[in-house]
Short mmCIF file of C-alpha atoms and ligand atoms in Angstrom, two decimals:
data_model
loop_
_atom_site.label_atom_id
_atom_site.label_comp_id
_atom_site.label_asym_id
_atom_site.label_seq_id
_atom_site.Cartn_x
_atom_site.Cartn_y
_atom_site.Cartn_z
CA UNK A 11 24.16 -131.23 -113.79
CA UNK A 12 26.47 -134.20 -113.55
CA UNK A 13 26.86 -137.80 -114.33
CA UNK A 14 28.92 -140.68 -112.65
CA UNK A 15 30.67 -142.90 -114.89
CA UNK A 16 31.91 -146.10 -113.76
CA UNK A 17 34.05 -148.65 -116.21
CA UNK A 18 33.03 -151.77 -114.68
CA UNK A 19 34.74 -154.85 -113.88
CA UNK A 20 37.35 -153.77 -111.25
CA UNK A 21 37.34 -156.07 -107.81
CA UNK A 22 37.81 -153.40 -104.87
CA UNK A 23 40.48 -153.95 -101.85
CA UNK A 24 40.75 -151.53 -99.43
CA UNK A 25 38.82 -149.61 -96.56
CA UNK A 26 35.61 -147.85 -96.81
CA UNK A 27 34.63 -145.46 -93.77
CA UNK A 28 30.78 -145.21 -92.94
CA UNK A 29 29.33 -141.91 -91.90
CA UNK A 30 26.89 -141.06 -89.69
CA UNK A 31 23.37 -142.28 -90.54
CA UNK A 32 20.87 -139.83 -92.57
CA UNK A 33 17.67 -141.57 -90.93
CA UNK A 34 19.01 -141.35 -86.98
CA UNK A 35 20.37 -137.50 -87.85
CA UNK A 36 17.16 -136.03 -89.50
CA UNK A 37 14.74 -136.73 -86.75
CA UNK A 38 17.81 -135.65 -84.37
CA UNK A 39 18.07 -131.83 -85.98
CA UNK A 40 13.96 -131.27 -85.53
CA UNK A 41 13.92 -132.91 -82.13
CA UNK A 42 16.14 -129.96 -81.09
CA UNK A 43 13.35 -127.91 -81.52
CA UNK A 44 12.33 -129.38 -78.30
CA UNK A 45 14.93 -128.40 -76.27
CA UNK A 46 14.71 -124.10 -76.80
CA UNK A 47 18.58 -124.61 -76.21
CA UNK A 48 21.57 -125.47 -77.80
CA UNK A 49 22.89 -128.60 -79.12
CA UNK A 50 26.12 -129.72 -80.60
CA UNK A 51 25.58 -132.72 -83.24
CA UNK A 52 28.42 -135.17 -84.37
CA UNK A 53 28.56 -137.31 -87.00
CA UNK A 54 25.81 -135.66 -89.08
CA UNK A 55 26.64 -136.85 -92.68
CA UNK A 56 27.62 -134.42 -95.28
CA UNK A 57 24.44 -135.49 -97.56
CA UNK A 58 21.86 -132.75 -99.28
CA UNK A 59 19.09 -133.88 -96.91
CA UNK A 60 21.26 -133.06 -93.92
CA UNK A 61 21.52 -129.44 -95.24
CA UNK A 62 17.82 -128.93 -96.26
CA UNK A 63 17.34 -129.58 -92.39
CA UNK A 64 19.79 -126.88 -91.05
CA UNK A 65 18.53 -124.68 -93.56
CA UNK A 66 14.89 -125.47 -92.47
CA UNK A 67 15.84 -124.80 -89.10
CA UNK A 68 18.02 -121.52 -89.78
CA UNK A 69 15.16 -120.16 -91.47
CA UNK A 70 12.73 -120.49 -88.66
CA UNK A 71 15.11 -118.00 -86.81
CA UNK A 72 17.71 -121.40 -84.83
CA UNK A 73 21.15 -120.03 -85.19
CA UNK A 74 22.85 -122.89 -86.68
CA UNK A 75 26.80 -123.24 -87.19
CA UNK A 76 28.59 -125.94 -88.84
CA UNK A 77 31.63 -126.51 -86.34
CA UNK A 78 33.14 -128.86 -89.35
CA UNK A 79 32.05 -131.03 -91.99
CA UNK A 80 29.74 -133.33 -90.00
CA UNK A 81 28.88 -130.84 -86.93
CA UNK A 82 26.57 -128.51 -86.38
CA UNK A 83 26.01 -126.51 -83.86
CA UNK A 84 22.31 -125.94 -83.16
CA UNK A 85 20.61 -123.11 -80.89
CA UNK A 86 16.73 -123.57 -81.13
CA UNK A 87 16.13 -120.25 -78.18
CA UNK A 88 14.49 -118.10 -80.56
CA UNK A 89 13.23 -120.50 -83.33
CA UNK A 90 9.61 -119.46 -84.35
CA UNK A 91 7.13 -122.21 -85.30
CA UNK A 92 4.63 -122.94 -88.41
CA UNK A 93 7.35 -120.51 -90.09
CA UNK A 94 9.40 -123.46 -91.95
CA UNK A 95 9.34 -122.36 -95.45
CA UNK A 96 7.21 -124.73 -98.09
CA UNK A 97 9.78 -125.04 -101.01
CA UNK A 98 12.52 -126.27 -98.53
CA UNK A 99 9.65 -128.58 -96.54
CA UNK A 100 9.12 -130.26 -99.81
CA UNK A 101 12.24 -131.56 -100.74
CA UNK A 102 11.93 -134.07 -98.47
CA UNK A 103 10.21 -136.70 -95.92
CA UNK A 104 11.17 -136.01 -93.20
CA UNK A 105 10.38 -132.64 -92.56
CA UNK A 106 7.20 -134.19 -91.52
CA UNK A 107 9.09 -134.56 -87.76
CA UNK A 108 8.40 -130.97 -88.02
CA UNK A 109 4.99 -131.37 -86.46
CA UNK A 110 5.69 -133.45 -83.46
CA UNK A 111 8.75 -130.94 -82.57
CA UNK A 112 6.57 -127.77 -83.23
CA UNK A 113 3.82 -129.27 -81.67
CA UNK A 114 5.69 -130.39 -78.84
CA UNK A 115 7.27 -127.01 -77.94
CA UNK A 116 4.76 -124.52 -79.29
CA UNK A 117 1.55 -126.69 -78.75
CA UNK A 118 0.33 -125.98 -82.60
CA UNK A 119 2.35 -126.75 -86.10
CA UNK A 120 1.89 -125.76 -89.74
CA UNK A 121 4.01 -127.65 -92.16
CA UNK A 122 3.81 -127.91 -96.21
CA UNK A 123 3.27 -131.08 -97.70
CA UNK A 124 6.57 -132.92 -97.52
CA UNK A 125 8.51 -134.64 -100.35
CA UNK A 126 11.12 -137.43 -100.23
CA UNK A 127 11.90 -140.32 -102.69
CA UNK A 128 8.57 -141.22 -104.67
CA UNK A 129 7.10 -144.88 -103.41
CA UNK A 130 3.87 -143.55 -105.27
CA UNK A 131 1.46 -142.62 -101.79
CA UNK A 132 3.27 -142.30 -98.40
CA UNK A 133 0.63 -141.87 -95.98
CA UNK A 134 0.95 -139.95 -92.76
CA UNK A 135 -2.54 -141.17 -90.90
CA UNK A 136 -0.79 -142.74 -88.10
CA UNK A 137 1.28 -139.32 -87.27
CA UNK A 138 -2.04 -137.84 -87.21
CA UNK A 139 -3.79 -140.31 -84.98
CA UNK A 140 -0.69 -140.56 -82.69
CA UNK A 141 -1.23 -136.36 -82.31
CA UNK A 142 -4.75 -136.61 -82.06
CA UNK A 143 -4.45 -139.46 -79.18
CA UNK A 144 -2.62 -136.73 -77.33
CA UNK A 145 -5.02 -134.09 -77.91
CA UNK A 146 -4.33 -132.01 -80.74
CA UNK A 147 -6.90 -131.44 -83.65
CA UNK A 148 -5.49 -131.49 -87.02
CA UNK A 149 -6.88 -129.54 -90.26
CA UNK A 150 -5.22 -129.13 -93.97
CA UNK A 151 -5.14 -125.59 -94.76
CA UNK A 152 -4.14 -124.11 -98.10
CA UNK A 153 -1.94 -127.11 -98.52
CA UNK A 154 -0.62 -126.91 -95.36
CA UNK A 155 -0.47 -130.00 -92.51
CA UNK A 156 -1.99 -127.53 -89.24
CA UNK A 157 -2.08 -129.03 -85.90
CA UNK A 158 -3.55 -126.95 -82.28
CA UNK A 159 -3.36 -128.80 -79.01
CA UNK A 160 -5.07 -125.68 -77.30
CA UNK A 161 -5.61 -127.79 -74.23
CA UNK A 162 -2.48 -128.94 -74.11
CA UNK A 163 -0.82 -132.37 -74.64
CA UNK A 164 -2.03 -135.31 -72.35
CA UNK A 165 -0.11 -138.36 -72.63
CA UNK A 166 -1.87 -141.50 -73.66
CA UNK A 167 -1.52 -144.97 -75.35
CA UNK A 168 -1.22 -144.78 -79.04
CA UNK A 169 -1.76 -148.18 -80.75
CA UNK A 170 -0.03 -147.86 -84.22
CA UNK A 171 -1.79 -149.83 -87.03
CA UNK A 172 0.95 -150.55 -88.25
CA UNK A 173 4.96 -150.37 -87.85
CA UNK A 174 6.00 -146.94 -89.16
CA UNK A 175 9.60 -145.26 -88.53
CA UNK A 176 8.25 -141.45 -88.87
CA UNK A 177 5.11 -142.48 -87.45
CA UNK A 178 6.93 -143.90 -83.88
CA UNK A 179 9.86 -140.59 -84.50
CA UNK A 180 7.10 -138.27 -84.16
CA UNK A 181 4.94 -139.61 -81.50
CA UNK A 182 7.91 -139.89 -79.25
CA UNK A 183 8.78 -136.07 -80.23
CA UNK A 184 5.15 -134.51 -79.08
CA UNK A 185 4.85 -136.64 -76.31
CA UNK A 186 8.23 -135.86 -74.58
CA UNK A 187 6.95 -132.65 -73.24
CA UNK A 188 3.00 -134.16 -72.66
CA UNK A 189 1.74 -133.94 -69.23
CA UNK A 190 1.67 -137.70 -68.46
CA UNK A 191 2.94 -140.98 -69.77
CA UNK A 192 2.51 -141.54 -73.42
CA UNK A 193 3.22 -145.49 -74.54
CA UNK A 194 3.47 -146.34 -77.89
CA UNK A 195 2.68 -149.89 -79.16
CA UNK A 196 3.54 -151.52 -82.05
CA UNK A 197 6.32 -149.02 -82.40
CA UNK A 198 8.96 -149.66 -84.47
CA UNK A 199 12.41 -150.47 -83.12
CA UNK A 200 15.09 -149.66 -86.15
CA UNK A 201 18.07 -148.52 -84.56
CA UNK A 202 17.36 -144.72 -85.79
CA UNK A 203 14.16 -144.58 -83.10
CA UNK A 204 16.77 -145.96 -80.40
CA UNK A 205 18.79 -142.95 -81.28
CA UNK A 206 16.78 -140.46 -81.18
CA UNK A 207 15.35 -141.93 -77.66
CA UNK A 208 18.98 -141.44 -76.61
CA UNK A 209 19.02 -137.82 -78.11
CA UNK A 210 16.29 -137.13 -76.54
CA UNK A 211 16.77 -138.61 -73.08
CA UNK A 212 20.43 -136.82 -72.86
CA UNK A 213 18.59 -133.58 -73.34
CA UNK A 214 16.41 -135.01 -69.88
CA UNK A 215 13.34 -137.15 -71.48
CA UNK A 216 12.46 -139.84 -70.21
CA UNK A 217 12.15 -142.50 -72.42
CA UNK A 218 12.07 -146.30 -72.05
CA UNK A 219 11.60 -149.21 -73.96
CA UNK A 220 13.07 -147.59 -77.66
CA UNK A 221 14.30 -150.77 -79.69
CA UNK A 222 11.55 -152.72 -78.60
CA UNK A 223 7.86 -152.56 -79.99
CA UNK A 224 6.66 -150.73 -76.98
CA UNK A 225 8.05 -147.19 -75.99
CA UNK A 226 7.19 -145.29 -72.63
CA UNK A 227 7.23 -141.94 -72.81
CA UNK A 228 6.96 -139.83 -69.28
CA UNK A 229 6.53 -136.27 -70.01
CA UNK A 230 9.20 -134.16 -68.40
CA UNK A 231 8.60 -130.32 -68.17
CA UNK A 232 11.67 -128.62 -70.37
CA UNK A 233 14.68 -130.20 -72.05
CA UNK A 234 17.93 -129.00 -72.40
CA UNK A 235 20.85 -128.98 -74.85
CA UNK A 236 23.42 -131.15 -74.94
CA UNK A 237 26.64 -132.90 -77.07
CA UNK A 238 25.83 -135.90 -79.51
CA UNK A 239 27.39 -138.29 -81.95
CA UNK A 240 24.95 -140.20 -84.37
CA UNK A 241 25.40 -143.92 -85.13
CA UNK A 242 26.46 -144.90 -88.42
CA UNK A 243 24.72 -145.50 -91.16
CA UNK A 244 23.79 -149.09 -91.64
CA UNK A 245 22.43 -148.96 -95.08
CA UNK A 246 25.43 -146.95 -96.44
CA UNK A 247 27.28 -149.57 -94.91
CA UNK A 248 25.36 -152.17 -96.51
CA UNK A 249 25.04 -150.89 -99.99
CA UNK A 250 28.98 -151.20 -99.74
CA UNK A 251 28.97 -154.86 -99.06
CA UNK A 252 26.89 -155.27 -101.46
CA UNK A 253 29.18 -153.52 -103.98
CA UNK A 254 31.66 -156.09 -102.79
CA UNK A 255 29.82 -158.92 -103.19
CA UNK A 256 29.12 -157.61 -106.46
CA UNK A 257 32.82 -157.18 -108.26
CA UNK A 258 34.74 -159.67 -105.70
CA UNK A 259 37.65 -159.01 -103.60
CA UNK A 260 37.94 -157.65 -99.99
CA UNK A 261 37.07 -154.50 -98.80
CA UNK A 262 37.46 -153.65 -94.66
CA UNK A 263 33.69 -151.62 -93.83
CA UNK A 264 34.90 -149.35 -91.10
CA UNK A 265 32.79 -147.22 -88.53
CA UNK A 266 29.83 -149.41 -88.68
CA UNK A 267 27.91 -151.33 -85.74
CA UNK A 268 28.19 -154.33 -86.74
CA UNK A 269 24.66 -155.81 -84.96
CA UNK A 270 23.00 -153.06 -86.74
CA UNK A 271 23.67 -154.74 -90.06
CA UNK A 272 22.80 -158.23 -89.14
CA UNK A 273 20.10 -158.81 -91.77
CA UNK A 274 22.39 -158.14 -94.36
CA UNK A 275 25.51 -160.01 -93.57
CA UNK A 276 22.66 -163.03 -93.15
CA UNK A 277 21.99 -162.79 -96.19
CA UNK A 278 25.32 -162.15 -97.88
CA UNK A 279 26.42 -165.29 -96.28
CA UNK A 280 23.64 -167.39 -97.67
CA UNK A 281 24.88 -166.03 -100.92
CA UNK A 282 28.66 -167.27 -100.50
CA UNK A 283 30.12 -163.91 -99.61
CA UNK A 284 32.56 -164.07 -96.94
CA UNK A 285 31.71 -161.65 -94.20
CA UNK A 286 34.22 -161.16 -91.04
CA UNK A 287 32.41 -159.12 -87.79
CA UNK A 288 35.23 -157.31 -85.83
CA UNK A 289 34.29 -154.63 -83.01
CA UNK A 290 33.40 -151.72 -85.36
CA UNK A 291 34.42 -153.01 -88.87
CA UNK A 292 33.64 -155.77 -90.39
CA UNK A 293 35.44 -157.43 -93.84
CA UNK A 294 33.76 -157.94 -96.56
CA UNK A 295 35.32 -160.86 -99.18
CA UNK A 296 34.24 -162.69 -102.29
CA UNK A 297 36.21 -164.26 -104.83
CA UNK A 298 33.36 -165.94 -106.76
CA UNK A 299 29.96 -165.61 -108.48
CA UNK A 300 27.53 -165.48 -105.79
CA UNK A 301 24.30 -167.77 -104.77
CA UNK A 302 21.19 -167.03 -105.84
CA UNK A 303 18.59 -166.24 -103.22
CA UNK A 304 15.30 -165.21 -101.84
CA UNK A 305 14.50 -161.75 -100.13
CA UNK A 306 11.90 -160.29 -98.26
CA UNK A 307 12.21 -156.70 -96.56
CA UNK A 308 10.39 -156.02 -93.41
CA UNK A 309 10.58 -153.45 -90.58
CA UNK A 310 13.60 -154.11 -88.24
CA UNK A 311 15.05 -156.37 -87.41
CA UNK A 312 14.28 -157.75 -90.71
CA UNK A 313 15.84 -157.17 -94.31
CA UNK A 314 15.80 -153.32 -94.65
CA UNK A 315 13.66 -152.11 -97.80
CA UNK A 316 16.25 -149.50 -98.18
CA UNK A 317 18.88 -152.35 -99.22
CA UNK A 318 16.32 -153.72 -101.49
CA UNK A 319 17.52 -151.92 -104.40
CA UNK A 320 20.87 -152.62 -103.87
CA UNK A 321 20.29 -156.16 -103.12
CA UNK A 322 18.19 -156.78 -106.03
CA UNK A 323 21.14 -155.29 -108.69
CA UNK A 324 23.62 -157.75 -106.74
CA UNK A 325 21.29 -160.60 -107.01
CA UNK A 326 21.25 -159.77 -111.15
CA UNK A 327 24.39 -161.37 -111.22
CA UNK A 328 23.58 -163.98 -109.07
CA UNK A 329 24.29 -167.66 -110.36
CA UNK A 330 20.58 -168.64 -110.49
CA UNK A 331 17.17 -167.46 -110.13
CA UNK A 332 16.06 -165.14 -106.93
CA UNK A 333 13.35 -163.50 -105.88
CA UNK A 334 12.51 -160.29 -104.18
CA UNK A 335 9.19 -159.30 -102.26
CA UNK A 336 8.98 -155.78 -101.12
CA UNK A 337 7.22 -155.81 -98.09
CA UNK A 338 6.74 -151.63 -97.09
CA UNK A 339 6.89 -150.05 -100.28
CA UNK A 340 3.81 -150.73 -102.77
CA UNK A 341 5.76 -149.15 -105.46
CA UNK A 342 10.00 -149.60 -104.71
CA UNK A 343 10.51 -151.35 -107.90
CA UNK A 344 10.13 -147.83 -110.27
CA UNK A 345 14.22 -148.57 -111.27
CA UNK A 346 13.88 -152.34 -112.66
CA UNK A 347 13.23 -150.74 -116.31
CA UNK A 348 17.27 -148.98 -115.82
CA UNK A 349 18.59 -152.52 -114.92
CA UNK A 350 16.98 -154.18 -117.66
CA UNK A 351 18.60 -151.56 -120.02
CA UNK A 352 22.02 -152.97 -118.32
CA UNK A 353 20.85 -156.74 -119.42
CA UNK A 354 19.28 -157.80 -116.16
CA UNK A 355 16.51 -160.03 -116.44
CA UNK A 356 13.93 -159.00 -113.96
CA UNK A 357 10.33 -159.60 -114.14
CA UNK A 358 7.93 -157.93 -111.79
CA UNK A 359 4.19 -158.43 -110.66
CA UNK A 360 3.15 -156.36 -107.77
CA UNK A 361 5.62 -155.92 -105.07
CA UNK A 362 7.15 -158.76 -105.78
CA UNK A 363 10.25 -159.56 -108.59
CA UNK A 364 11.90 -162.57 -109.90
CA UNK A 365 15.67 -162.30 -111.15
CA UNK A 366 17.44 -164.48 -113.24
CA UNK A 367 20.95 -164.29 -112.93
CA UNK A 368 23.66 -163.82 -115.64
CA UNK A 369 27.14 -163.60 -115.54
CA UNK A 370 27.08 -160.65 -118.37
CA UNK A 371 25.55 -157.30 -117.23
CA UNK A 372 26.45 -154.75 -119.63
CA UNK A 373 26.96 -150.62 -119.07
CA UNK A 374 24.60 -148.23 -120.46
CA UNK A 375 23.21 -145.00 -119.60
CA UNK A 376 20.81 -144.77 -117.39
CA UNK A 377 18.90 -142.77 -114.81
CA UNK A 378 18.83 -142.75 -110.86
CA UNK A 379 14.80 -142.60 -110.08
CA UNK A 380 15.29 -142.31 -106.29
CA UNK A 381 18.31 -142.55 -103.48
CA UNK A 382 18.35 -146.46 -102.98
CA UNK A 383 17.71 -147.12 -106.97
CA UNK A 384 20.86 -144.53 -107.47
CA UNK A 385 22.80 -146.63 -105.05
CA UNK A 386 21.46 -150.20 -106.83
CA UNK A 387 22.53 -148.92 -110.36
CA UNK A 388 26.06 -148.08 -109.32
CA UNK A 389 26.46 -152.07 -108.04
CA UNK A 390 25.39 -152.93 -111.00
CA UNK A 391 27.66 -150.50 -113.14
CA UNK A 392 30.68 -152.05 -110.99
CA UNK A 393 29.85 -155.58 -112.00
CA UNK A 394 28.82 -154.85 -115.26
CA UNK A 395 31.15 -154.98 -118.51
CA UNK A 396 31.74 -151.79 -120.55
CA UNK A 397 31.34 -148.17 -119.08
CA UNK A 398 27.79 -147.25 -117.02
CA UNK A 399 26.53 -143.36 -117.21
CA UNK A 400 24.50 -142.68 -113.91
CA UNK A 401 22.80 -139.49 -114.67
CA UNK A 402 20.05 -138.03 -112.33
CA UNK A 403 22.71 -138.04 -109.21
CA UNK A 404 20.36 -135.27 -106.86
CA UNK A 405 18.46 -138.33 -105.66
CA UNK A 406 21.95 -140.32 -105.06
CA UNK A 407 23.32 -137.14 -102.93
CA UNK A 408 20.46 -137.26 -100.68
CA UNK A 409 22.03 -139.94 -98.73
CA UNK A 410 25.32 -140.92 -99.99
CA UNK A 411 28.54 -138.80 -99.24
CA UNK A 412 31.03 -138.84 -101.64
CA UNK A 413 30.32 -142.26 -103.07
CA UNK A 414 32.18 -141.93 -105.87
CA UNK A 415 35.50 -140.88 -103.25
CA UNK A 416 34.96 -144.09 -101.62
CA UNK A 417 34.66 -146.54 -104.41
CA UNK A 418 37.82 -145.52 -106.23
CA UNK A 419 39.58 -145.63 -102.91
CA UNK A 420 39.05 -148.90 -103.16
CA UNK A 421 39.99 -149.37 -106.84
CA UNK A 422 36.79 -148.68 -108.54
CA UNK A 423 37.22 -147.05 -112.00
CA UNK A 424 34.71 -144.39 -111.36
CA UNK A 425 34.27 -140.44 -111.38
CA UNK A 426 31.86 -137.72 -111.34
CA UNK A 427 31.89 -135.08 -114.14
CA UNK A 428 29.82 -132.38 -115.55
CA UNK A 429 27.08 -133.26 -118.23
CA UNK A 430 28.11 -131.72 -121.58
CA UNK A 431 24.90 -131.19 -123.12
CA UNK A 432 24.93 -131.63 -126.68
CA UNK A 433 23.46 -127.95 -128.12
CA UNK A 434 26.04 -126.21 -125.99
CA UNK A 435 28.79 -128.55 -127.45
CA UNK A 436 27.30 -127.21 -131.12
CA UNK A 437 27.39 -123.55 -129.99
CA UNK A 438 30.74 -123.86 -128.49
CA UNK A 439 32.04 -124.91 -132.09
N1 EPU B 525 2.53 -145.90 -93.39
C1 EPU B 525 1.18 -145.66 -93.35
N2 EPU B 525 0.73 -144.62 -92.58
C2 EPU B 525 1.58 -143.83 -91.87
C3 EPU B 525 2.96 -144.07 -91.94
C4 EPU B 525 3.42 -145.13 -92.71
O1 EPU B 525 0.38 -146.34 -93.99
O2 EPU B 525 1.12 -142.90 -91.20
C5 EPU B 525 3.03 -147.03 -94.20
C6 EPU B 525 3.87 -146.56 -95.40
O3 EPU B 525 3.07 -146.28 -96.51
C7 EPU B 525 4.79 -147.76 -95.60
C8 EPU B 525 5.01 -148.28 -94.16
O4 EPU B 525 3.92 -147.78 -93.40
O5 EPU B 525 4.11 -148.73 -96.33
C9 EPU B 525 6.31 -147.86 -93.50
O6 EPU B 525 6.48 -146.45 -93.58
P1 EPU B 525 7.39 -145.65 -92.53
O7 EPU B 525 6.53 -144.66 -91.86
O8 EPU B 525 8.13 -146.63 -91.67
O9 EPU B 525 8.40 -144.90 -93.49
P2 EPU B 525 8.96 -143.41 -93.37
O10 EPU B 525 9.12 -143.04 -91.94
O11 EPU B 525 8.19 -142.51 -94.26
C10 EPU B 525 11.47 -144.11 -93.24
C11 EPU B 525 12.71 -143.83 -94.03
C12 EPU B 525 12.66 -144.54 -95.37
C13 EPU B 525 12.45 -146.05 -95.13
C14 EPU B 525 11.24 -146.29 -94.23
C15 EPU B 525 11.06 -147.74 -93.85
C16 EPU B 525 13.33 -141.63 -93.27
C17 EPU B 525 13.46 -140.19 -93.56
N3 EPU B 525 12.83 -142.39 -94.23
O12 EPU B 525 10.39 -143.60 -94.01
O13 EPU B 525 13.94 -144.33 -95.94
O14 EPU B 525 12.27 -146.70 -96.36
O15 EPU B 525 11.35 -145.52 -93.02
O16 EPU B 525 12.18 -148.22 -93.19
O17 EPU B 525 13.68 -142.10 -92.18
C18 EPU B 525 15.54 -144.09 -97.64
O18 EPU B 525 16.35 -143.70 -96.80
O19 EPU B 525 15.86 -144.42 -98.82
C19 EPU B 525 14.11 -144.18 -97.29
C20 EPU B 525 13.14 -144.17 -98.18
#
């Protein structure tokens, strides 16, 4: 068990280098299911989710081989579905994608119930219709998501209710290898769901239209491996302008694309930051206490809910009063009480919050409830006076590499340590 601990106040110059993004690489790994070949992934990011996938997928009988840090090497021949084990399944969300890559190569798919950061209920009804459009009946079995498309899959149109990432991820995975064209509208078009289109159409798919709200899909009869890099990750780029924005000075955000992150430097701009777009970096400066302002997330290309956190600990030290309306989540607000314990005044009512700003957070110890509330509480431990304890880190690792690395590159006083609980302190002495 360990803690960060950050001693706030420092202003952070430097460079900061973006990996590759958790969202586009998850689907990516269970998509190669698909192909019964093997694939070489780049850019995967060294996060604990990333490795609960390969070990999913090793388990199920793929050979997989880390080539280096952030590449695997991924041979799906021999993989054997509905055998993905249930303790590994649950640690996370998206092993959901499970089902439309089993069901796409095997034409049936058992999965346990998944996991992932808690937002109280995350529903997977319009998975379900999307694999029932294309002909596949779907039962719950001793806990277990089951799925049989004895007839085979048909392609079809799928009208999604509403805009869902895993829901569009895993449509487009079953209905790559459907007899027929499959088009999905009201799809989502996050830059993750163009990725995997790309994946997925360099393995010989035939996809068309991912980015935009409707996706084509005309079934091809086998897939094949091939070489990919994943895009960057836009929220781990944007958590670290917000980190800027929160202490002041000017920090170079390097391997990012920069269109990808448009929302957010929108927004940092309306709050006085100074942000500089170059080719695949972009500069991040502030030398003053920032505007207040109004947010509202919304599926891309909106404001991301997974920079609401983040945003919402920046805008705690905002000169004014903001507010925040969460509008995905029902329940993304679970970290507010950890903020208030750092002096942030932050009232809530439903999914939506109102901030007032002060120009005094202070440290204190307090715990990360889920990856983007982890993230949110080490903005505010930057900005904050005193020392911050961030304890609770196995959500943080999910989805952020080395964060602590990165921040004192840049001049953050911050560093990870073991927890030294007190009872074995006493039976040390
Ligand atoms: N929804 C339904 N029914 C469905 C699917 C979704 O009602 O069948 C609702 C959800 O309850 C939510 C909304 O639709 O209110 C959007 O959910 P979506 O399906 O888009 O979310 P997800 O695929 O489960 C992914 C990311 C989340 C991110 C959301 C929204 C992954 C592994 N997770 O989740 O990322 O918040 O999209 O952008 O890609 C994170 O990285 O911190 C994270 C939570």
């Amino acid at each position: 068990m360990e803690q960060i601990v950050i001693n706030g106040g420092n202003k952070l110059y430097g460079d900061i280098y973006i990996d590759g993004m958790k969202n586009a690489a998850l689907p990516i790994i269970f998509a190669c299911i698909l192909t019964g070949d093997k694939c070489v992934i780049e850019n995967l990011p060294p996060v604990s989710d990333i490795n609960v996938s390969l070990e999913i997928l090793r388990s199920m009988g793929a050979g997989v081989r880390l080539l280096n840090k952030t590449t695997a090497e991924i041979d799906t021949t021999h993989i054997v579905g509905g055998t993905s084990p249930d303790d590994l399944a649950s640690k996370m969300r998206a092993s959901t994608y499970l089902l439309g890559a089993e069901l796409g190569r095997f034409g049936s798919a058992k999965v346990g119930a998944p996991g992932g950061c808690d937002f109280n209920s995350r529903p997977i009804d319009q998975h379900i219709k999307g694999f029932e459009a294309l002909g596949a009946t779907y039962k719950l079995e001793n806990g277990h998501i089951c799925l049989d498309a004895e007839n085979g899959l048909k392609g079809t149109t799928v009208y999604c209710d509403m805009i869902s990432v895993g829901a569009t991820c895993n449509i487009m995975l079953a209905a790559t290898l459907a007899e027929g064209t499959t088009v999905i509208e009201n799809a989502a078009r996050e830059p993750h769901i163009v990725d995997l289109a790309n994946f997925l159409n360099t393995c010989g798919a035939d996809i068309y239209g991912a980015g935009t709200n409707t996706i084509k899909i005309r079934g091809v009869k086998s897939l094949h491996g091939c070489e990919y890099t994943i895009i960057p990750d836009m929220i781990e780029a944007g958590t670290y302008m917000a980190a800027v924005a929160a202490t002041g000075g000017r920090v170079n955000i390097r391997n990012v694309i920069p269109k990808h992150v448009e929302s957010i430097t929108a927004k940092l701009t309306e709050m006085g930051v100074c942000v500089e777009e170059h080719d695949d970096y972009i500069s991040v400066s502030s030398n003053s206490r920032i505007n207040r302002a109004n947010i509202k997330t919304l599926p891309y290309p909106g404001f991301p809910t997974d920079m609401q956190p983040q945003f919402a600990a920046l805008l705690c030290t905002a000169e004014g009063v903001s507010t925040v309306s969460e509008g995905i989540w029902d329940h993304r607000f679970q970290y507010v009480n950890e903020l208030r314990n750092m002096g942030a005044q932050f009232m809530v009512e439903g999914k939506s919050a109102t901030i007032i700003g002060t120009d005094h957070l202070s440290g204190a110890k307090v715990k990360s409830v889920d990856l983007r509330a982890g993230a949110a509480l080490v903005i505010a431990g930057l900005a904050a006076e005193g020392q911050t304890i961030i304890e609770n880190l196995q959500t943080l690792d999910r989805g952020y590499y080395d964060i602590v690395g990165k921040l004192r590159g840049v001049g953050a006083d911050i560093i990870r340590r073991p927890i030294i609980k007190a009872s074995s302190n006493h039976l040390a002495k």
